[in-house]
Amino acid sequence: MTDPVGKIPSELDQLPDRDTEETAEWAASLDAVTKAAGPHRAAYLMRRTLQHAEGAGLALPKLLETDYLNTIPTSAEPGVPGDEEMERKITAWNRWNAAAMVTRGSKHGVGGHIATFASAAWLYETGFNHFFKGKEADGSGDQLYIQGHASPGIYARAFLDGRLTEAHLDNFRQESGGEGLPSYPHPRRLPWLWEFPTVSMGLGPLSAIYQARFNRYLTNRSIKDVSASHVWAFLGDGEMDEPESTAALALAAREGLDNLTFVINCNLQRLDGPVRANFKIVQELEAQFRGAGWNVVKTLWGNAWDELFALDTTGALVRRLREVPDAQVQTYQTRDAAYIREDFFGKDPALVEMAKLLSDDRILECFHLSRGGHEPRKVYAAYKAALEFKGAPTVILAQTVKGFTLGEGFASKNANHQMKKLTTDEFKNMRDLLELPISDAQFVDGVVPYGHPGADSPEVRYLQERRAALGGPAPARRVHPVAPLPAPAEKAFAAFDKGSGSQSVATTMAFVRLVKDLVRDKETGKRWVPIVPDEARTFGMESLFPSLGIYSPKGQTYEPVDRDQLMYYKEAVNGQILNEGITEAGSMADFIAASTSYATHGETMIPFYIFYSMFGWQRTADQMWQLGDQLGRGFLVGATAGRTTLTGEGLQHADGHSPVIAATNPAALTYDPAFAYEVAAIVKEGLRRMYGEAAPGEDQDVFYYLTVYNEPLPQPAKPGHAGVDEGIVKGLYRFNTAESAGLTLPANAPRIQLLGSGTAIHWALEAQKLLAEEWGVGADVWSATSWTELRRDALEADAALLRGEERVPYVRQALAGIDSPVLAVSDYMRQVPDQIAQWVEQDWSSLGADGFGLSDTRAAARRHFGVDAQSIVAASLARLARRGEVPATAVKEARERYGL
């Protein structure tokens, strides 16, 4: 919008101009240049002036976009140390074997991707030869997030290095035989090679940022100095469309994570076609990263373009490169010189004259072959600049051709992501292009051979020498031999056994109190990593602020508004709490980095991430799967759990299904504890299993999910009868009987078993009393701490039977000898307790909170879902009436009495 004289309003209009005449002279000079030399010259001078001002340290807003040129000119490129020709040969072998592996596998129908690595080969090879530090290097070496679809190239290099055999390559995507290779980076399937699972696109860049941040956290807390470690994340330009890919860019810049480099392979293609067909993805990403505060290095053009840029005295070439959309650049890759002369150069008279000075071969070399991401000198210069830049993370935007060196049938074709094989003739053409010593006779029965120069060849020796100088093989995952953590003092857990008396305590508060005691432990206290997404006060954790501190690399540069209060908001460079703001995804990325520190850094950490249970698994279940893939260990805590406990919040906050989602994750041990002493027992067992001495055959690579509630209730003492401790861990134990609860029953009273989990056990206990006092029915109440673990145990028992082993599921053992119906109830959908129904020999039924949540009081919500004590009574009478143990009229009478 402009004012009446056409002047565009500006924020500068708010500032006094102390010399209006000088300002007018500058504007007049710009107008004069525009009139005399044209608008492009004026724009060039303005950009030069801003660039000079930035270099002089003047506080000016940065340009968000630069010309479509390399950031580092050829004249400023450093020399590449080492033997460039040897590295070319190594890269050629890797290109060949990556394509051969996928092509050979395609005969079995297992698929694979060829084109991605073909475009990115030099991006990886330059790093492996000169930059990526191995595990024997200072600190913990570097952390490499490999682009998932490029995995064949990494396998090919490990084959050349002697870490993989031909048998491994021939079992690419065929893992059941024992020597198989997973499709993509996967620590659970190939734990000695892969550190980070990355093919769920978007999670790699997000995790890389928080890994770099966690490295700083470890260093600043004096756990381990990993300041020499660098995080490299290799990404696709199409992958940057995922919201997770760019979700934490501002965090990385805000905290100055110059230990982080993104390398984005800008081959201009995603899975089905161009990333930005009508636009320019490189320019878009540059603006996005610059705007977030990152250092941006563009590596777009190879040396063949130097001649063209030298001829561009008018700026016409730069203008044309800036305006041509990506899809047209892709088209140039597949067309002849005549087409390029007409469509690219023919749009501007100055370019027409330039083209007259260029041969067809030179035009084709520039437009078909010469990209910055395909030339090791360009890549080396970019990587070196990234490592030398301080104060902010760096993103390298490297332009490449998808399917490069694979032949005309692959390069820049829209379908190349789905193309799984080359023909014999295409392989022979590739062989000739790469100058590999592979004869026609080696193609036996049309099968492409693997290529290897020999274990003692100059290429392999060079490769291994370079890796030795950089600290060993990469990528590599190594679980350092660390001693099990000592168990915390027993009194921290035993304090909950006596109950809370008449005091009402929510299980969320019980968990927080337990953690407060555990972080004081002299041996293991410093290894706890509390993670919370800006809800610490909701969960009663503000008392941890002054004692543990909130991690901030800048410390506390202000005086907190509540400094005079006991529980003031304290930030510190060595703070222990990671308070992430409103980001469940960022908090999960924190958790993953901390939970795998035992392998990444050889430092065992104990993370617990506490969150609104509704906003954990539902929002970030993909990251929970990533956590399991990466063999993470720790405690996820779904607080304010359940569908009826969070009064007033309603549908969007009422969690009735997180245990269902959690049950789908093989690495998650899901518990729904009812009482404070159960919380303590589960945490104690989790510490033993994940961090202590493992039992024979016990998998330590698991994580725990606990649901805890915000409903304050008196916490009972731990029952003294046998089987309680075992039952808490395995998932079920009898809390009491009607008799032990002090209830009076008639002789031969009908009996029912009430199984409750979480807060629902309180409704079951109330129902137990009503059944005895008003209906003469005896009810035994059981605490089902984990429906999921009961189911897993039963599934394992079924599998054992198929192997000819006799094994009875624990749930059947626990309920053995009982001849009365079983009614299960929880604050979750009925599917949660129904997980174990097929293994319960007794008459089974269940109650649950199915459907959407609603805003109301707890009592009204429970009545709405039919899970309150009175509804449990009616359901119990109905089961007994079916068996003829109570009159059928009792059910109707109960409904009328309770207004159901």
mmCIF file of N, CA, C and O in Angstrom, residues 135-217:
data_model
loop_
_atom_site.group_PDB
_atom_site.id
_atom_site.type_symbol
_atom_site.label_atom_id
_atom_site.label_comp_id
_atom_site.label_asym_id
_atom_site.label_seq_id
_atom_site.Cartn_x
_atom_site.Cartn_y
_atom_site.Cartn_z
ATOM 1 N N LYS A 135 35.398 -43.369 14.869
ATOM 2 C CA LYS A 135 35.182 -43.531 16.304
ATOM 3 C C LYS A 135 36.469 -43.439 17.123
ATOM 4 O O LYS A 135 36.415 -43.233 18.328
ATOM 5 N N GLU A 136 37.617 -43.630 16.481
ATOM 6 C CA GLU A 136 38.869 -43.501 17.230
ATOM 7 C C GLU A 136 39.392 -42.072 17.248
ATOM 8 O O GLU A 136 40.450 -41.800 17.813
ATOM 9 N N ALA A 137 38.667 -41.153 16.619
ATOM 10 C CA ALA A 137 39.095 -39.760 16.597
ATOM 11 C C ALA A 137 38.767 -39.100 17.943
ATOM 12 O O ALA A 137 38.171 -39.706 18.831
ATOM 13 N N ASP A 138 39.150 -37.830 18.071
ATOM 14 C CA ASP A 138 38.894 -37.095 19.304
ATOM 15 C C ASP A 138 37.401 -37.059 19.610
ATOM 16 O O ASP A 138 36.564 -36.989 18.699
ATOM 17 N N GLY A 139 37.076 -37.066 20.893
ATOM 18 C CA GLY A 139 35.676 -37.043 21.288
ATOM 19 C C GLY A 139 35.025 -38.368 20.989
ATOM 20 O O GLY A 139 35.435 -39.407 21.495
ATOM 21 N N SER A 140 34.025 -38.352 20.156
ATOM 22 C CA SER A 140 33.326 -39.583 19.773
ATOM 23 C C SER A 140 33.290 -39.746 18.264
ATOM 24 O O SER A 140 32.489 -40.503 17.737
ATOM 25 N N GLY A 141 34.155 -39.029 17.550
ATOM 26 C CA GLY A 141 34.063 -39.035 16.108
ATOM 27 C C GLY A 141 32.883 -38.194 15.655
ATOM 28 O O GLY A 141 32.223 -37.515 16.443
ATOM 29 N N ASP A 142 32.607 -38.237 14.360
ATOM 30 C CA ASP A 142 31.485 -37.491 13.807
ATOM 31 C C ASP A 142 30.232 -38.356 13.781
ATOM 32 O O ASP A 142 30.304 -39.581 13.806
ATOM 33 N N GLN A 143 29.090 -37.690 13.711
ATOM 34 C CA GLN A 143 27.819 -38.398 13.562
ATOM 35 C C GLN A 143 27.294 -38.138 12.148
ATOM 36 O O GLN A 143 27.139 -36.979 11.750
ATOM 37 N N LEU A 144 27.032 -39.222 11.420
ATOM 38 C CA LEU A 144 26.641 -39.130 10.014
ATOM 39 C C LEU A 144 25.198 -39.579 9.847
ATOM 40 O O LEU A 144 24.858 -40.726 10.136
ATOM 41 N N TYR A 145 24.377 -38.680 9.367
ATOM 42 C CA TYR A 145 22.993 -39.008 9.012
ATOM 43 C C TYR A 145 22.951 -39.175 7.491
ATOM 44 O O TYR A 145 22.936 -38.200 6.745
ATOM 45 N N ILE A 146 22.960 -40.436 7.056
ATOM 46 C CA ILE A 146 23.050 -40.763 5.635
ATOM 47 C C ILE A 146 21.655 -40.741 5.016
ATOM 48 O O ILE A 146 20.702 -41.273 5.591
ATOM 49 N N GLN A 147 21.536 -40.134 3.839
ATOM 50 C CA GLN A 147 20.257 -40.146 3.139
ATOM 51 C C GLN A 147 19.855 -41.592 2.846
ATOM 52 O O GLN A 147 20.628 -42.363 2.283
ATOM 53 N N GLY A 148 18.653 -41.964 3.245
ATOM 54 C CA GLY A 148 18.233 -43.360 3.196
ATOM 55 C C GLY A 148 18.360 -43.999 1.830
ATOM 56 O O GLY A 148 18.838 -45.133 1.691
ATOM 57 N N HIS A 149 17.955 -43.293 0.777
ATOM 58 C CA HIS A 149 17.961 -43.884 -0.557
ATOM 59 C C HIS A 149 19.367 -44.007 -1.140
ATOM 60 O O HIS A 149 19.529 -44.599 -2.213
ATOM 61 N N ALA A 150 20.364 -43.471 -0.449
ATOM 62 C CA ALA A 150 21.747 -43.589 -0.919
ATOM 63 C C ALA A 150 22.460 -44.783 -0.296
ATOM 64 O O ALA A 150 23.654 -44.982 -0.534
ATOM 65 N N SER A 151 21.756 -45.606 0.474
ATOM 66 C CA SER A 151 22.411 -46.704 1.198
ATOM 67 C C SER A 151 23.203 -47.657 0.298
ATOM 68 O O SER A 151 24.251 -48.147 0.724
ATOM 69 N N PRO A 152 22.775 -47.964 -0.951
ATOM 70 C CA PRO A 152 23.600 -48.866 -1.776
ATOM 71 C C PRO A 152 25.027 -48.362 -1.958
ATOM 72 O O PRO A 152 25.971 -49.158 -1.995
ATOM 73 N N GLY A 153 25.203 -47.050 -2.054
ATOM 74 C CA GLY A 153 26.556 -46.509 -2.213
ATOM 75 C C GLY A 153 27.395 -46.685 -0.969
ATOM 76 O O GLY A 153 28.614 -46.911 -1.057
ATOM 77 N N ILE A 154 26.785 -46.618 0.195
ATOM 78 C CA ILE A 154 27.522 -46.815 1.441
ATOM 79 C C ILE A 154 27.910 -48.288 1.585
ATOM 80 O O ILE A 154 29.024 -48.614 2.025
ATOM 81 N N TYR A 155 27.000 -49.170 1.199
ATOM 82 C CA TYR A 155 27.327 -50.599 1.211
ATOM 83 C C TYR A 155 28.456 -50.891 0.217
ATOM 84 O O TYR A 155 29.347 -51.707 0.494
ATOM 85 N N ALA A 156 28.408 -50.241 -0.932
ATOM 86 C CA ALA A 156 29.446 -50.466 -1.935
ATOM 87 C C ALA A 156 30.809 -50.058 -1.401
ATOM 88 O O ALA A 156 31.813 -50.745 -1.622
ATOM 89 N N ARG A 157 30.875 -48.966 -0.671
ATOM 90 C CA ARG A 157 32.154 -48.520 -0.114
ATOM 91 C C ARG A 157 32.631 -49.473 0.987
ATOM 92 O O ARG A 157 33.826 -49.772 1.085
ATOM 93 N N ALA A 158 31.694 -49.960 1.816
ATOM 94 C CA ALA A 158 32.064 -50.924 2.852
ATOM 95 C C ALA A 158 32.548 -52.233 2.227
ATOM 96 O O ALA A 158 33.410 -52.917 2.788
ATOM 97 N N PHE A 159 32.026 -52.578 1.055
ATOM 98 C CA PHE A 159 32.502 -53.758 0.318
ATOM 99 C C PHE A 159 33.925 -53.531 -0.178
ATOM 100 O O PHE A 159 34.801 -54.397 -0.033
ATOM 101 N N LEU A 160 34.193 -52.361 -0.720
ATOM 102 C CA LEU A 160 35.543 -52.053 -1.196
ATOM 103 C C LEU A 160 36.529 -52.048 -0.033
ATOM 104 O O LEU A 160 37.673 -52.492 -0.165
ATOM 105 N N ASP A 161 36.057 -51.605 1.114
ATOM 106 C CA ASP A 161 36.888 -51.495 2.310
ATOM 107 C C ASP A 161 37.134 -52.851 2.977
ATOM 108 O O ASP A 161 37.955 -52.968 3.878
ATOM 109 N N GLY A 162 36.376 -53.877 2.559
ATOM 110 C CA GLY A 162 36.535 -55.200 3.147
ATOM 111 C C GLY A 162 35.620 -55.465 4.313
ATOM 112 O O GLY A 162 35.703 -56.518 4.962
ATOM 113 N N ARG A 163 34.709 -54.530 4.607
ATOM 114 C CA ARG A 163 33.790 -54.741 5.729
ATOM 115 C C ARG A 163 32.563 -55.554 5.320
ATOM 116 O O ARG A 163 31.851 -56.060 6.179
ATOM 117 N N LEU A 164 32.295 -55.641 4.044
ATOM 118 C CA LEU A 164 31.205 -56.464 3.527
ATOM 119 C C LEU A 164 31.732 -57.372 2.426
ATOM 120 O O LEU A 164 32.743 -57.071 1.781
ATOM 121 N N THR A 165 31.026 -58.460 2.192
ATOM 122 C CA THR A 165 31.417 -59.425 1.163
ATOM 123 C C THR A 165 30.392 -59.405 0.035
ATOM 124 O O THR A 165 29.325 -58.793 0.135
ATOM 125 N N GLU A 166 30.704 -60.145 -1.039
ATOM 126 C CA GLU A 166 29.746 -60.281 -2.130
ATOM 127 C C GLU A 166 28.454 -60.925 -1.648
ATOM 128 O O GLU A 166 27.367 -60.599 -2.122
ATOM 129 N N ALA A 167 28.581 -61.853 -0.698
ATOM 130 C CA ALA A 167 27.381 -62.500 -0.157
ATOM 131 C C ALA A 167 26.475 -61.470 0.514
ATOM 132 O O ALA A 167 25.242 -61.541 0.396
ATOM 133 N N HIS A 168 27.077 -60.511 1.211
ATOM 134 C CA HIS A 168 26.268 -59.452 1.805
ATOM 135 C C HIS A 168 25.549 -58.663 0.715
ATOM 136 O O HIS A 168 24.338 -58.403 0.817
ATOM 137 N N LEU A 169 26.292 -58.254 -0.304
ATOM 138 C CA LEU A 169 25.679 -57.439 -1.356
ATOM 139 C C LEU A 169 24.562 -58.197 -2.058
ATOM 140 O O LEU A 169 23.539 -57.610 -2.435
ATOM 141 N N ASP A 170 24.755 -59.500 -2.242
ATOM 142 C CA ASP A 170 23.722 -60.290 -2.914
ATOM 143 C C ASP A 170 22.501 -60.516 -2.030
ATOM 144 O O ASP A 170 21.483 -61.029 -2.511
ATOM 145 N N ASN A 171 22.601 -60.169 -0.773
ATOM 146 C CA ASN A 171 21.457 -60.281 0.121
ATOM 147 C C ASN A 171 20.927 -58.910 0.527
ATOM 148 O O ASN A 171 20.318 -58.758 1.582
ATOM 149 N N PHE A 172 21.156 -57.924 -0.337
ATOM 150 C CA PHE A 172 20.581 -56.603 -0.128
ATOM 151 C C PHE A 172 19.057 -56.734 -0.134
ATOM 152 O O PHE A 172 18.467 -57.313 -1.034
ATOM 153 N N ARG A 173 18.438 -56.228 0.919
ATOM 154 C CA ARG A 173 16.983 -56.308 1.111
ATOM 155 C C ARG A 173 16.480 -57.747 1.291
ATOM 156 O O ARG A 173 15.307 -58.015 1.107
ATOM 157 N N GLN A 174 17.366 -58.658 1.645
ATOM 158 C CA GLN A 174 16.974 -60.039 1.925
ATOM 159 C C GLN A 174 17.626 -60.440 3.244
ATOM 160 O O GLN A 174 18.695 -61.033 3.274
ATOM 161 N N GLU A 175 16.969 -60.115 4.342
ATOM 162 C CA GLU A 175 17.593 -60.186 5.659
ATOM 163 C C GLU A 175 17.333 -61.472 6.418
ATOM 164 O O GLU A 175 18.018 -61.748 7.403
ATOM 165 N N SER A 176 16.365 -62.267 5.997
ATOM 166 C CA SER A 176 15.978 -63.407 6.824
ATOM 167 C C SER A 176 17.033 -64.506 6.856
ATOM 168 O O SER A 176 17.050 -65.331 7.762
ATOM 169 N N GLY A 177 17.961 -64.510 5.894
ATOM 170 C CA GLY A 177 18.955 -65.579 5.845
ATOM 171 C C GLY A 177 20.141 -65.387 6.752
ATOM 172 O O GLY A 177 20.952 -66.302 6.904
ATOM 173 N N GLY A 178 20.306 -64.200 7.333
ATOM 174 C CA GLY A 178 21.401 -63.986 8.277
ATOM 175 C C GLY A 178 22.503 -63.093 7.770
ATOM 176 O O GLY A 178 23.198 -62.467 8.557
ATOM 177 N N GLU A 179 22.721 -63.008 6.451
ATOM 178 C CA GLU A 179 23.778 -62.153 5.910
ATOM 179 C C GLU A 179 23.196 -60.981 5.137
ATOM 180 O O GLU A 179 23.872 -60.354 4.340
ATOM 181 N N GLY A 180 21.934 -60.686 5.361
ATOM 182 C CA GLY A 180 21.272 -59.665 4.572
ATOM 183 C C GLY A 180 21.617 -58.253 4.994
ATOM 184 O O GLY A 180 22.073 -57.997 6.112
ATOM 185 N N LEU A 181 21.374 -57.339 4.063
ATOM 186 C CA LEU A 181 21.569 -55.920 4.324
ATOM 187 C C LEU A 181 20.212 -55.228 4.302
ATOM 188 O O LEU A 181 19.422 -55.425 3.365
ATOM 189 N N PRO A 182 19.896 -54.427 5.312
ATOM 190 C CA PRO A 182 18.616 -53.720 5.306
ATOM 191 C C PRO A 182 18.555 -52.706 4.172
ATOM 192 O O PRO A 182 19.581 -52.200 3.712
ATOM 193 N N SER A 183 17.344 -52.420 3.758
ATOM 194 C CA SER A 183 17.150 -51.500 2.636
ATOM 195 C C SER A 183 17.798 -50.149 2.899
ATOM 196 O O SER A 183 18.422 -49.568 2.011
ATOM 197 N N TYR A 184 17.635 -49.671 4.108
ATOM 198 C CA TYR A 184 18.047 -48.322 4.453
ATOM 199 C C TYR A 184 18.830 -48.341 5.768
ATOM 200 O O TYR A 184 18.921 -49.369 6.425
ATOM 201 N N PRO A 185 19.437 -47.214 6.149
ATOM 202 C CA PRO A 185 20.173 -47.177 7.417
ATOM 203 C C PRO A 185 19.303 -47.633 8.581
ATOM 204 O O PRO A 185 18.243 -47.051 8.838
ATOM 205 N N HIS A 186 19.743 -48.678 9.260
ATOM 206 C CA HIS A 186 18.888 -49.279 10.288
ATOM 207 C C HIS A 186 19.745 -49.915 11.376
ATOM 208 O O HIS A 186 20.234 -51.025 11.224
ATOM 209 N N PRO A 187 19.941 -49.225 12.520
ATOM 210 C CA PRO A 187 20.793 -49.774 13.587
ATOM 211 C C PRO A 187 20.305 -51.088 14.167
ATOM 212 O O PRO A 187 21.112 -51.915 14.588
ATOM 213 N N ARG A 188 19.013 -51.301 14.213
ATOM 214 C CA ARG A 188 18.516 -52.544 14.807
ATOM 215 C C ARG A 188 18.822 -53.732 13.912
ATOM 216 O O ARG A 188 18.992 -54.847 14.392
ATOM 217 N N ARG A 189 18.907 -53.526 12.613
ATOM 218 C CA ARG A 189 19.179 -54.622 11.689
ATOM 219 C C ARG A 189 20.667 -54.786 11.376
ATOM 220 O O ARG A 189 21.125 -55.873 11.093
ATOM 221 N N LEU A 190 21.426 -53.686 11.405
ATOM 222 C CA LEU A 190 22.863 -53.759 11.132
ATOM 223 C C LEU A 190 23.576 -52.856 12.129
ATOM 224 O O LEU A 190 24.101 -51.800 11.780
ATOM 225 N N PRO A 191 23.626 -53.290 13.395
ATOM 226 C CA PRO A 191 24.036 -52.379 14.468
ATOM 227 C C PRO A 191 25.512 -52.016 14.494
ATOM 228 O O PRO A 191 25.877 -51.075 15.198
ATOM 229 N N TRP A 192 26.358 -52.716 13.747
ATOM 230 C CA TRP A 192 27.779 -52.342 13.750
ATOM 231 C C TRP A 192 28.083 -51.266 12.706
ATOM 232 O O TRP A 192 29.125 -50.611 12.767
ATOM 233 N N LEU A 193 27.156 -51.049 11.779
ATOM 234 C CA LEU A 193 27.394 -50.079 10.707
ATOM 235 C C LEU A 193 26.591 -48.801 10.906
ATOM 236 O O LEU A 193 27.142 -47.702 10.942
ATOM 237 N N TRP A 194 25.271 -48.952 11.034
ATOM 238 C CA TRP A 194 24.405 -47.776 11.048
ATOM 239 C C TRP A 194 24.184 -47.258 12.466
ATOM 240 O O TRP A 194 23.865 -48.009 13.364
ATOM 241 N N GLU A 195 24.323 -45.946 12.624
ATOM 242 C CA GLU A 195 24.004 -45.307 13.902
ATOM 243 C C GLU A 195 22.600 -44.727 13.919
ATOM 244 O O GLU A 195 21.924 -44.747 14.949
ATOM 245 N N PHE A 196 22.168 -44.193 12.771
ATOM 246 C CA PHE A 196 20.941 -43.403 12.755
ATOM 247 C C PHE A 196 20.012 -43.860 11.634
ATOM 248 O O PHE A 196 20.411 -43.874 10.472
ATOM 249 N N PRO A 197 18.770 -44.238 11.963
ATOM 250 C CA PRO A 197 17.785 -44.552 10.924
ATOM 251 C C PRO A 197 17.248 -43.253 10.327
ATOM 252 O O PRO A 197 16.828 -42.359 11.060
ATOM 253 N N THR A 198 17.262 -43.125 9.006
ATOM 254 C CA THR A 198 16.935 -41.829 8.401
ATOM 255 C C THR A 198 15.895 -41.889 7.291
ATOM 256 O O THR A 198 15.534 -40.852 6.752
ATOM 257 N N VAL A 199 15.407 -43.068 6.934
ATOM 258 C CA VAL A 199 14.592 -43.087 5.718
ATOM 259 C C VAL A 199 13.168 -42.623 5.952
ATOM 260 O O VAL A 199 12.446 -42.370 5.001
ATOM 261 N N SER A 200 12.707 -42.493 7.192
ATOM 262 C CA SER A 200 11.426 -41.837 7.428
ATOM 263 C C SER A 200 11.689 -40.347 7.278
ATOM 264 O O SER A 200 12.111 -39.665 8.215
ATOM 265 N N MET A 201 11.490 -39.858 6.072
ATOM 266 C CA MET A 201 12.051 -38.560 5.685
ATOM 267 C C MET A 201 11.554 -37.411 6.561
ATOM 268 O O MET A 201 10.400 -37.356 6.940
ATOM 269 N N GLY A 202 12.466 -36.523 6.857
ATOM 270 C CA GLY A 202 12.212 -35.395 7.735
ATOM 271 C C GLY A 202 12.747 -35.612 9.136
ATOM 272 O O GLY A 202 13.138 -34.665 9.805
ATOM 273 N N LEU A 203 12.796 -36.876 9.568
ATOM 274 C CA LEU A 203 13.289 -37.150 10.915
ATOM 275 C C LEU A 203 14.808 -37.034 10.987
ATOM 276 O O LEU A 203 15.358 -36.715 12.044
ATOM 277 N N GLY A 204 15.489 -37.296 9.877
ATOM 278 C CA GLY A 204 16.942 -37.168 9.862
ATOM 279 C C GLY A 204 17.408 -35.760 10.176
ATOM 280 O O GLY A 204 18.209 -35.544 11.096
ATOM 281 N N PRO A 205 16.926 -34.751 9.425
ATOM 282 C CA PRO A 205 17.363 -33.376 9.732
ATOM 283 C C PRO A 205 16.965 -32.910 11.122
ATOM 284 O O PRO A 205 17.755 -32.258 11.803
ATOM 285 N N LEU A 206 15.756 -33.253 11.551
ATOM 286 C CA LEU A 206 15.328 -32.862 12.897
ATOM 287 C C LEU A 206 16.231 -33.500 13.946
ATOM 288 O O LEU A 206 16.706 -32.830 14.876
ATOM 289 N N SER A 207 16.494 -34.796 13.798
ATOM 290 C CA SER A 207 17.329 -35.492 14.781
ATOM 291 C C SER A 207 18.763 -34.989 14.752
ATOM 292 O O SER A 207 19.420 -34.915 15.793
ATOM 293 N N ALA A 208 19.262 -34.660 13.575
ATOM 294 C CA ALA A 208 20.642 -34.168 13.475
ATOM 295 C C ALA A 208 20.823 -32.870 14.260
ATOM 296 O O ALA A 208 21.846 -32.671 14.930
ATOM 297 N N ILE A 209 19.841 -31.990 14.178
ATOM 298 C CA ILE A 209 19.928 -30.727 14.921
ATOM 299 C C ILE A 209 19.976 -30.987 16.421
ATOM 300 O O ILE A 209 20.829 -30.446 17.145
ATOM 301 N N TYR A 210 19.099 -31.837 16.897
ATOM 302 C CA TYR A 210 19.064 -32.096 18.336
ATOM 303 C C TYR A 210 20.246 -32.962 18.788
ATOM 304 O O TYR A 210 20.650 -32.884 19.951
ATOM 305 N N GLN A 211 20.804 -33.759 17.881
ATOM 306 C CA GLN A 211 22.026 -34.492 18.223
ATOM 307 C C GLN A 211 23.181 -33.514 18.422
ATOM 308 O O GLN A 211 23.954 -33.630 19.380
ATOM 309 N N ALA A 212 23.298 -32.548 17.510
ATOM 310 C CA ALA A 212 24.353 -31.531 17.653
ATOM 311 C C ALA A 212 24.164 -30.744 18.946
ATOM 312 O O ALA A 212 25.127 -30.420 19.645
ATOM 313 N N ARG A 213 22.916 -30.471 19.267
ATOM 314 C CA ARG A 213 22.636 -29.744 20.512
ATOM 315 C C ARG A 213 22.959 -30.609 21.728
ATOM 316 O O ARG A 213 23.501 -30.122 22.725
ATOM 317 N N PHE A 214 22.619 -31.892 21.652
ATOM 318 C CA PHE A 214 22.908 -32.773 22.780
ATOM 319 C C PHE A 214 24.421 -32.926 22.964
ATOM 320 O O PHE A 214 24.898 -33.059 24.100
ATOM 321 N N ASN A 215 25.179 -32.902 21.876
ATOM 322 C CA ASN A 215 26.640 -32.924 21.999
ATOM 323 C C ASN A 215 27.125 -31.744 22.833
ATOM 324 O O ASN A 215 27.992 -31.900 23.706
ATOM 325 N N ARG A 216 26.564 -30.565 22.581
ATOM 326 C CA ARG A 216 26.926 -29.386 23.367
ATOM 327 C C ARG A 216 26.485 -29.559 24.832
ATOM 328 O O ARG A 216 27.182 -29.150 25.761
ATOM 329 N N TYR A 217 25.327 -30.146 25.017
ATOM 330 C CA TYR A 217 24.795 -30.400 26.361
ATOM 331 C C TYR A 217 25.754 -31.279 27.146
ATOM 332 O O TYR A 217 26.081 -30.989 28.306
#
